[in-house]
Amino acid sequence: GRKNLIINGGFDVWQRGTSFTANTGYNADRFSVSANASTCDVTKQEFTLGQTEVPASNYNRWTVSGSSVDGAYVHVDQRVENIKLFDAKVVTLSFWARASAATQMGFEFVSNYDSSGEDNGDNHTPYNVGGFDLTTTWTKYSTTVTTTSLAGETLGANSRFICRFVPSTGSTLAARWSGSLNFNGNVDLTNVQLEVGSVATDFEHRSY
């Protein structure tokens, strides 16, 4: 009964708090943040009342401090419910974003088949859709992909489909995520929507 497969894409619900210090893993409800050899503070931000630039009330801010370590990264994930919905389907992701300085935010989807976690060799398939060139101005971005086929895979109890944003990465992982090396600054994100089909429609506002 809903077109947006992302939960809390407008960052309106923060049941564990509205700010988290570096690398706690916590974020707005349904989102998580992970970092290695980098730091990322997460805060809830509110748009000024009456603004018309972005059709949203709140946004998620990541304050990132990069690192010169090759394997450094920061990524923000949502594990989307029911991986079976993503069996060779055309889906479109859209969102609004900006950064404190021009940067390329990496991105990937991950189809994870194993019951014990993502890092299980052939039991997960990450596929990159390229980076998004962020500016200091709020901009709407979208991308359309065909998800991988689940044919021949054995799904586990914790199999999941992951939507992953990567604001900063070290050189070792830059090619995988197509992101800026060791970004330092703020990245703001809101109105994240993932829907079946090839068109990015208006963000689906749902009741709190």
JSON list of N, CA and C in Angstrom, two decimals, residues 117-167:
[
{"chain": "A", "resi": 117, "resn": "GLY", "atom": "N", "xyz": [25.26, -12.13, 7.56]},
{"chain": "A", "resi": 117, "resn": "GLY", "atom": "CA", "xyz": [25.84, -10.82, 7.37]},
{"chain": "A", "resi": 117, "resn": "GLY", "atom": "C", "xyz": [26.30, -10.58, 5.95]},
{"chain": "A", "resi": 118, "resn": "GLU", "atom": "N", "xyz": [26.73, -9.36, 5.70]},
{"chain": "A", "resi": 118, "resn": "GLU", "atom": "CA", "xyz": [27.06, -8.97, 4.33]},
{"chain": "A", "resi": 118, "resn": "GLU", "atom": "C", "xyz": [28.36, -9.59, 3.82]},
{"chain": "A", "resi": 119, "resn": "ASP", "atom": "N", "xyz": [29.37, -9.67, 4.67]},
{"chain": "A", "resi": 119, "resn": "ASP", "atom": "CA", "xyz": [30.71, -10.04, 4.20]},
{"chain": "A", "resi": 119, "resn": "ASP", "atom": "C", "xyz": [30.88, -11.55, 4.18]},
{"chain": "A", "resi": 120, "resn": "ASN", "atom": "N", "xyz": [30.26, -12.16, 3.21]},
{"chain": "A", "resi": 120, "resn": "ASN", "atom": "CA", "xyz": [30.30, -13.62, 3.11]},
{"chain": "A", "resi": 120, "resn": "ASN", "atom": "C", "xyz": [30.62, -14.08, 1.69]},
{"chain": "A", "resi": 121, "resn": "GLY", "atom": "N", "xyz": [31.67, -13.49, 1.12]},
{"chain": "A", "resi": 121, "resn": "GLY", "atom": "CA", "xyz": [32.12, -13.93, -0.18]},
{"chain": "A", "resi": 121, "resn": "GLY", "atom": "C", "xyz": [31.04, -13.85, -1.24]},
{"chain": "A", "resi": 122, "resn": "ASP", "atom": "N", "xyz": [30.73, -14.98, -1.85]},
{"chain": "A", "resi": 122, "resn": "ASP", "atom": "CA", "xyz": [29.77, -15.01, -2.94]},
{"chain": "A", "resi": 122, "resn": "ASP", "atom": "C", "xyz": [28.33, -14.86, -2.48]},
{"chain": "A", "resi": 123, "resn": "ASN", "atom": "N", "xyz": [28.12, -14.72, -1.17]},
{"chain": "A", "resi": 123, "resn": "ASN", "atom": "CA", "xyz": [26.75, -14.64, -0.67]},
{"chain": "A", "resi": 123, "resn": "ASN", "atom": "C", "xyz": [26.17, -13.23, -0.68]},
{"chain": "A", "resi": 124, "resn": "HIS", "atom": "N", "xyz": [26.91, -12.29, -1.25]},
{"chain": "A", "resi": 124, "resn": "HIS", "atom": "CA", "xyz": [26.33, -10.96, -1.43]},
{"chain": "A", "resi": 124, "resn": "HIS", "atom": "C", "xyz": [26.83, -10.37, -2.73]},
{"chain": "A", "resi": 125, "resn": "THR", "atom": "N", "xyz": [26.03, -9.52, -3.32]},
{"chain": "A", "resi": 125, "resn": "THR", "atom": "CA", "xyz": [26.37, -8.89, -4.60]},
{"chain": "A", "resi": 125, "resn": "THR", "atom": "C", "xyz": [26.21, -7.39, -4.48]},
{"chain": "A", "resi": 126, "resn": "PRO", "atom": "N", "xyz": [27.32, -6.64, -4.38]},
{"chain": "A", "resi": 126, "resn": "PRO", "atom": "CA", "xyz": [27.21, -5.18, -4.42]},
{"chain": "A", "resi": 126, "resn": "PRO", "atom": "C", "xyz": [27.25, -4.70, -5.87]},
{"chain": "A", "resi": 127, "resn": "TYR", "atom": "N", "xyz": [26.38, -3.78, -6.21]},
{"chain": "A", "resi": 127, "resn": "TYR", "atom": "CA", "xyz": [26.49, -3.21, -7.54]},
{"chain": "A", "resi": 127, "resn": "TYR", "atom": "C", "xyz": [26.37, -1.69, -7.47]},
{"chain": "A", "resi": 128, "resn": "ASN", "atom": "N", "xyz": [27.39, -1.08, -8.02]},
{"chain": "A", "resi": 128, "resn": "ASN", "atom": "CA", "xyz": [27.55, 0.36, -7.96]},
{"chain": "A", "resi": 128, "resn": "ASN", "atom": "C", "xyz": [26.80, 1.01, -9.10]},
{"chain": "A", "resi": 129, "resn": "VAL", "atom": "N", "xyz": [26.16, 2.13, -8.82]},
{"chain": "A", "resi": 129, "resn": "VAL", "atom": "CA", "xyz": [25.46, 2.86, -9.88]},
{"chain": "A", "resi": 129, "resn": "VAL", "atom": "C", "xyz": [26.14, 4.19, -10.17]},
{"chain": "A", "resi": 130, "resn": "GLY", "atom": "N", "xyz": [27.35, 4.35, -9.65]},
{"chain": "A", "resi": 130, "resn": "GLY", "atom": "CA", "xyz": [28.11, 5.58, -9.90]},
{"chain": "A", "resi": 130, "resn": "GLY", "atom": "C", "xyz": [27.89, 6.59, -8.81]},
{"chain": "A", "resi": 131, "resn": "GLY", "atom": "N", "xyz": [28.78, 7.58, -8.76]},
{"chain": "A", "resi": 131, "resn": "GLY", "atom": "CA", "xyz": [28.65, 8.61, -7.75]},
{"chain": "A", "resi": 131, "resn": "GLY", "atom": "C", "xyz": [27.70, 9.71, -8.19]},
{"chain": "A", "resi": 132, "resn": "PHE", "atom": "N", "xyz": [27.28, 10.50, -7.23]},
{"chain": "A", "resi": 132, "resn": "PHE", "atom": "CA", "xyz": [26.43, 11.66, -7.48]},
{"chain": "A", "resi": 132, "resn": "PHE", "atom": "C", "xyz": [27.23, 12.92, -7.17]},
{"chain": "A", "resi": 133, "resn": "ASP", "atom": "N", "xyz": [27.28, 13.85, -8.11]},
{"chain": "A", "resi": 133, "resn": "ASP", "atom": "CA", "xyz": [28.05, 15.08, -7.93]},
{"chain": "A", "resi": 133, "resn": "ASP", "atom": "C", "xyz": [27.23, 16.08, -7.13]},
{"chain": "A", "resi": 134, "resn": "LEU", "atom": "N", "xyz": [27.58, 16.23, -5.86]},
{"chain": "A", "resi": 134, "resn": "LEU", "atom": "CA", "xyz": [26.87, 17.15, -4.98]},
{"chain": "A", "resi": 134, "resn": "LEU", "atom": "C", "xyz": [27.48, 18.55, -5.05]},
{"chain": "A", "resi": 135, "resn": "THR", "atom": "N", "xyz": [26.62, 19.55, -4.91]},
{"chain": "A", "resi": 135, "resn": "THR", "atom": "CA", "xyz": [27.06, 20.94, -4.83]},
{"chain": "A", "resi": 135, "resn": "THR", "atom": "C", "xyz": [26.56, 21.51, -3.50]},
{"chain": "A", "resi": 136, "resn": "THR", "atom": "N", "xyz": [26.78, 22.79, -3.29]},
{"chain": "A", "resi": 136, "resn": "THR", "atom": "CA", "xyz": [26.33, 23.44, -2.06]},
{"chain": "A", "resi": 136, "resn": "THR", "atom": "C", "xyz": [24.86, 23.85, -2.12]},
{"chain": "A", "resi": 137, "resn": "THR", "atom": "N", "xyz": [24.20, 23.56, -3.24]},
{"chain": "A", "resi": 137, "resn": "THR", "atom": "CA", "xyz": [22.79, 23.90, -3.42]},
{"chain": "A", "resi": 137, "resn": "THR", "atom": "C", "xyz": [21.94, 22.63, -3.38]},
{"chain": "A", "resi": 138, "resn": "TRP", "atom": "N", "xyz": [20.80, 22.70, -2.73]},
{"chain": "A", "resi": 138, "resn": "TRP", "atom": "CA", "xyz": [19.90, 21.55, -2.72]},
{"chain": "A", "resi": 138, "resn": "TRP", "atom": "C", "xyz": [19.51, 21.18, -4.15]},
{"chain": "A", "resi": 139, "resn": "THR", "atom": "N", "xyz": [19.66, 19.89, -4.47]},
{"chain": "A", "resi": 139, "resn": "THR", "atom": "CA", "xyz": [19.36, 19.38, -5.80]},
{"chain": "A", "resi": 139, "resn": "THR", "atom": "C", "xyz": [18.70, 18.01, -5.68]},
{"chain": "A", "resi": 140, "resn": "LYS", "atom": "N", "xyz": [17.75, 17.73, -6.57]},
{"chain": "A", "resi": 140, "resn": "LYS", "atom": "CA", "xyz": [17.14, 16.41, -6.59]},
{"chain": "A", "resi": 140, "resn": "LYS", "atom": "C", "xyz": [17.91, 15.52, -7.55]},
{"chain": "A", "resi": 141, "resn": "TYR", "atom": "N", "xyz": [18.25, 14.31, -7.09]},
{"chain": "A", "resi": 141, "resn": "TYR", "atom": "CA", "xyz": [18.99, 13.34, -7.88]},
{"chain": "A", "resi": 141, "resn": "TYR", "atom": "C", "xyz": [18.15, 12.08, -8.04]},
{"chain": "A", "resi": 142, "resn": "SER", "atom": "N", "xyz": [18.40, 11.35, -9.11]},
{"chain": "A", "resi": 142, "resn": "SER", "atom": "CA", "xyz": [17.71, 10.07, -9.29]},
{"chain": "A", "resi": 142, "resn": "SER", "atom": "C", "xyz": [18.56, 9.14, -10.14]},
{"chain": "A", "resi": 143, "resn": "THR", "atom": "N", "xyz": [18.33, 7.86, -9.99]},
{"chain": "A", "resi": 143, "resn": "THR", "atom": "CA", "xyz": [18.99, 6.86, -10.82]},
{"chain": "A", "resi": 143, "resn": "THR", "atom": "C", "xyz": [18.07, 5.65, -10.94]},
{"chain": "A", "resi": 144, "resn": "THR", "atom": "N", "xyz": [18.09, 5.00, -12.09]},
{"chain": "A", "resi": 144, "resn": "THR", "atom": "CA", "xyz": [17.27, 3.82, -12.33]},
{"chain": "A", "resi": 144, "resn": "THR", "atom": "C", "xyz": [18.17, 2.62, -12.64]},
{"chain": "A", "resi": 145, "resn": "VAL", "atom": "N", "xyz": [17.89, 1.49, -12.00]},
{"chain": "A", "resi": 145, "resn": "VAL", "atom": "CA", "xyz": [18.69, 0.29, -12.20]},
{"chain": "A", "resi": 145, "resn": "VAL", "atom": "C", "xyz": [17.76, -0.91, -12.33]},
{"chain": "A", "resi": 146, "resn": "THR", "atom": "N", "xyz": [18.30, -2.00, -12.86]},
{"chain": "A", "resi": 146, "resn": "THR", "atom": "CA", "xyz": [17.64, -3.30, -12.81]},
{"chain": "A", "resi": 146, "resn": "THR", "atom": "C", "xyz": [18.36, -4.13, -11.77]},
{"chain": "A", "resi": 147, "resn": "THR", "atom": "N", "xyz": [17.64, -4.58, -10.77]},
{"chain": "A", "resi": 147, "resn": "THR", "atom": "CA", "xyz": [18.28, -5.32, -9.68]},
{"chain": "A", "resi": 147, "resn": "THR", "atom": "C", "xyz": [18.71, -6.70, -10.16]},
{"chain": "A", "resi": 148, "resn": "THR", "atom": "N", "xyz": [19.62, -7.29, -9.41]},
{"chain": "A", "resi": 148, "resn": "THR", "atom": "CA", "xyz": [20.15, -8.60, -9.78]},
{"chain": "A", "resi": 148, "resn": "THR", "atom": "C", "xyz": [19.09, -9.69, -9.59]},
{"chain": "A", "resi": 149, "resn": "SER", "atom": "N", "xyz": [19.22, -10.75, -10.35]},
{"chain": "A", "resi": 149, "resn": "SER", "atom": "CA", "xyz": [18.30, -11.87, -10.23]},
{"chain": "A", "resi": 149, "resn": "SER", "atom": "C", "xyz": [18.65, -12.71, -9.00]},
{"chain": "A", "resi": 150, "resn": "LEU", "atom": "N", "xyz": [17.63, -13.20, -8.34]},
{"chain": "A", "resi": 150, "resn": "LEU", "atom": "CA", "xyz": [17.82, -14.09, -7.19]},
{"chain": "A", "resi": 150, "resn": "LEU", "atom": "C", "xyz": [17.84, -15.56, -7.60]},
{"chain": "A", "resi": 151, "resn": "ALA", "atom": "N", "xyz": [17.71, -15.83, -8.89]},
{"chain": "A", "resi": 151, "resn": "ALA", "atom": "CA", "xyz": [17.68, -17.22, -9.37]},
{"chain": "A", "resi": 151, "resn": "ALA", "atom": "C", "xyz": [18.94, -17.96, -8.93]},
{"chain": "A", "resi": 152, "resn": "GLY", "atom": "N", "xyz": [18.76, -19.12, -8.33]},
{"chain": "A", "resi": 152, "resn": "GLY", "atom": "CA", "xyz": [19.87, -19.94, -7.91]},
{"chain": "A", "resi": 152, "resn": "GLY", "atom": "C", "xyz": [20.44, -19.60, -6.55]},
{"chain": "A", "resi": 153, "resn": "GLU", "atom": "N", "xyz": [19.96, -18.52, -5.91]},
{"chain": "A", "resi": 153, "resn": "GLU", "atom": "CA", "xyz": [20.46, -18.13, -4.60]},
{"chain": "A", "resi": 153, "resn": "GLU", "atom": "C", "xyz": [19.64, -18.82, -3.50]},
{"chain": "A", "resi": 154, "resn": "THR", "atom": "N", "xyz": [20.29, -19.05, -2.36]},
{"chain": "A", "resi": 154, "resn": "THR", "atom": "CA", "xyz": [19.60, -19.57, -1.18]},
{"chain": "A", "resi": 154, "resn": "THR", "atom": "C", "xyz": [19.50, -18.44, -0.17]},
{"chain": "A", "resi": 155, "resn": "LEU", "atom": "N", "xyz": [18.30, -18.04, 0.15]},
{"chain": "A", "resi": 155, "resn": "LEU", "atom": "CA", "xyz": [18.10, -16.92, 1.05]},
{"chain": "A", "resi": 155, "resn": "LEU", "atom": "C", "xyz": [18.11, -17.37, 2.50]},
{"chain": "A", "resi": 156, "resn": "GLY", "atom": "N", "xyz": [18.74, -16.57, 3.34]},
{"chain": "A", "resi": 156, "resn": "GLY", "atom": "CA", "xyz": [18.78, -16.84, 4.77]},
{"chain": "A", "resi": 156, "resn": "GLY", "atom": "C", "xyz": [17.79, -15.97, 5.52]},
{"chain": "A", "resi": 157, "resn": "ALA", "atom": "N", "xyz": [17.73, -16.19, 6.83]},
{"chain": "A", "resi": 157, "resn": "ALA", "atom": "CA", "xyz": [16.76, -15.46, 7.65]},
{"chain": "A", "resi": 157, "resn": "ALA", "atom": "C", "xyz": [17.01, -13.96, 7.64]},
{"chain": "A", "resi": 158, "resn": "ASN", "atom": "N", "xyz": [18.25, -13.55, 7.47]},
{"chain": "A", "resi": 158, "resn": "ASN", "atom": "CA", "xyz": [18.59, -12.13, 7.48]},
{"chain": "A", "resi": 158, "resn": "ASN", "atom": "C", "xyz": [18.96, -11.59, 6.10]},
{"chain": "A", "resi": 159, "resn": "SER", "atom": "N", "xyz": [18.55, -12.28, 5.05]},
{"chain": "A", "resi": 159, "resn": "SER", "atom": "CA", "xyz": [18.81, -11.78, 3.70]},
{"chain": "A", "resi": 159, "resn": "SER", "atom": "C", "xyz": [18.17, -10.40, 3.55]},
{"chain": "A", "resi": 160, "resn": "ARG", "atom": "N", "xyz": [18.85, -9.51, 2.84]},
{"chain": "A", "resi": 160, "resn": "ARG", "atom": "CA", "xyz": [18.37, -8.13, 2.78]},
{"chain": "A", "resi": 160, "resn": "ARG", "atom": "C", "xyz": [18.86, -7.43, 1.53]},
{"chain": "A", "resi": 161, "resn": "PHE", "atom": "N", "xyz": [18.18, -6.37, 1.21]},
{"chain": "A", "resi": 161, "resn": "PHE", "atom": "CA", "xyz": [18.56, -5.47, 0.12]},
{"chain": "A", "resi": 161, "resn": "PHE", "atom": "C", "xyz": [18.98, -4.16, 0.77]},
{"chain": "A", "resi": 162, "resn": "ILE", "atom": "N", "xyz": [20.18, -3.70, 0.45]},
{"chain": "A", "resi": 162, "resn": "ILE", "atom": "CA", "xyz": [20.74, -2.52, 1.13]},
{"chain": "A", "resi": 162, "resn": "ILE", "atom": "C", "xyz": [20.86, -1.36, 0.15]},
{"chain": "A", "resi": 163, "resn": "CYS", "atom": "N", "xyz": [20.41, -0.20, 0.59]},
{"chain": "A", "resi": 163, "resn": "CYS", "atom": "CA", "xyz": [20.58, 1.06, -0.12]},
{"chain": "A", "resi": 163, "resn": "CYS", "atom": "C", "xyz": [21.66, 1.84, 0.62]},
{"chain": "A", "resi": 164, "resn": "ARG", "atom": "N", "xyz": [22.80, 2.13, -0.03]},
{"chain": "A", "resi": 164, "resn": "ARG", "atom": "CA", "xyz": [23.99, 2.62, 0.67]},
{"chain": "A", "resi": 164, "resn": "ARG", "atom": "C", "xyz": [24.54, 3.90, 0.05]},
{"chain": "A", "resi": 165, "resn": "PHE", "atom": "N", "xyz": [24.64, 4.95, 0.86]},
{"chain": "A", "resi": 165, "resn": "PHE", "atom": "CA", "xyz": [25.26, 6.21, 0.47]},
{"chain": "A", "resi": 165, "resn": "PHE", "atom": "C", "xyz": [26.66, 6.28, 1.08]},
{"chain": "A", "resi": 166, "resn": "VAL", "atom": "N", "xyz": [27.62, 6.78, 0.30]},
{"chain": "A", "resi": 166, "resn": "VAL", "atom": "CA", "xyz": [29.02, 6.79, 0.75]},
{"chain": "A", "resi": 166, "resn": "VAL", "atom": "C", "xyz": [29.59, 8.20, 0.58]},
{"chain": "A", "resi": 167, "resn": "PRO", "atom": "N", "xyz": [29.55, 9.03, 1.64]},
{"chain": "A", "resi": 167, "resn": "PRO", "atom": "CA", "xyz": [30.06, 10.39, 1.51]},
{"chain": "A", "resi": 167, "resn": "PRO", "atom": "C", "xyz": [31.57, 10.50, 1.49]}
]
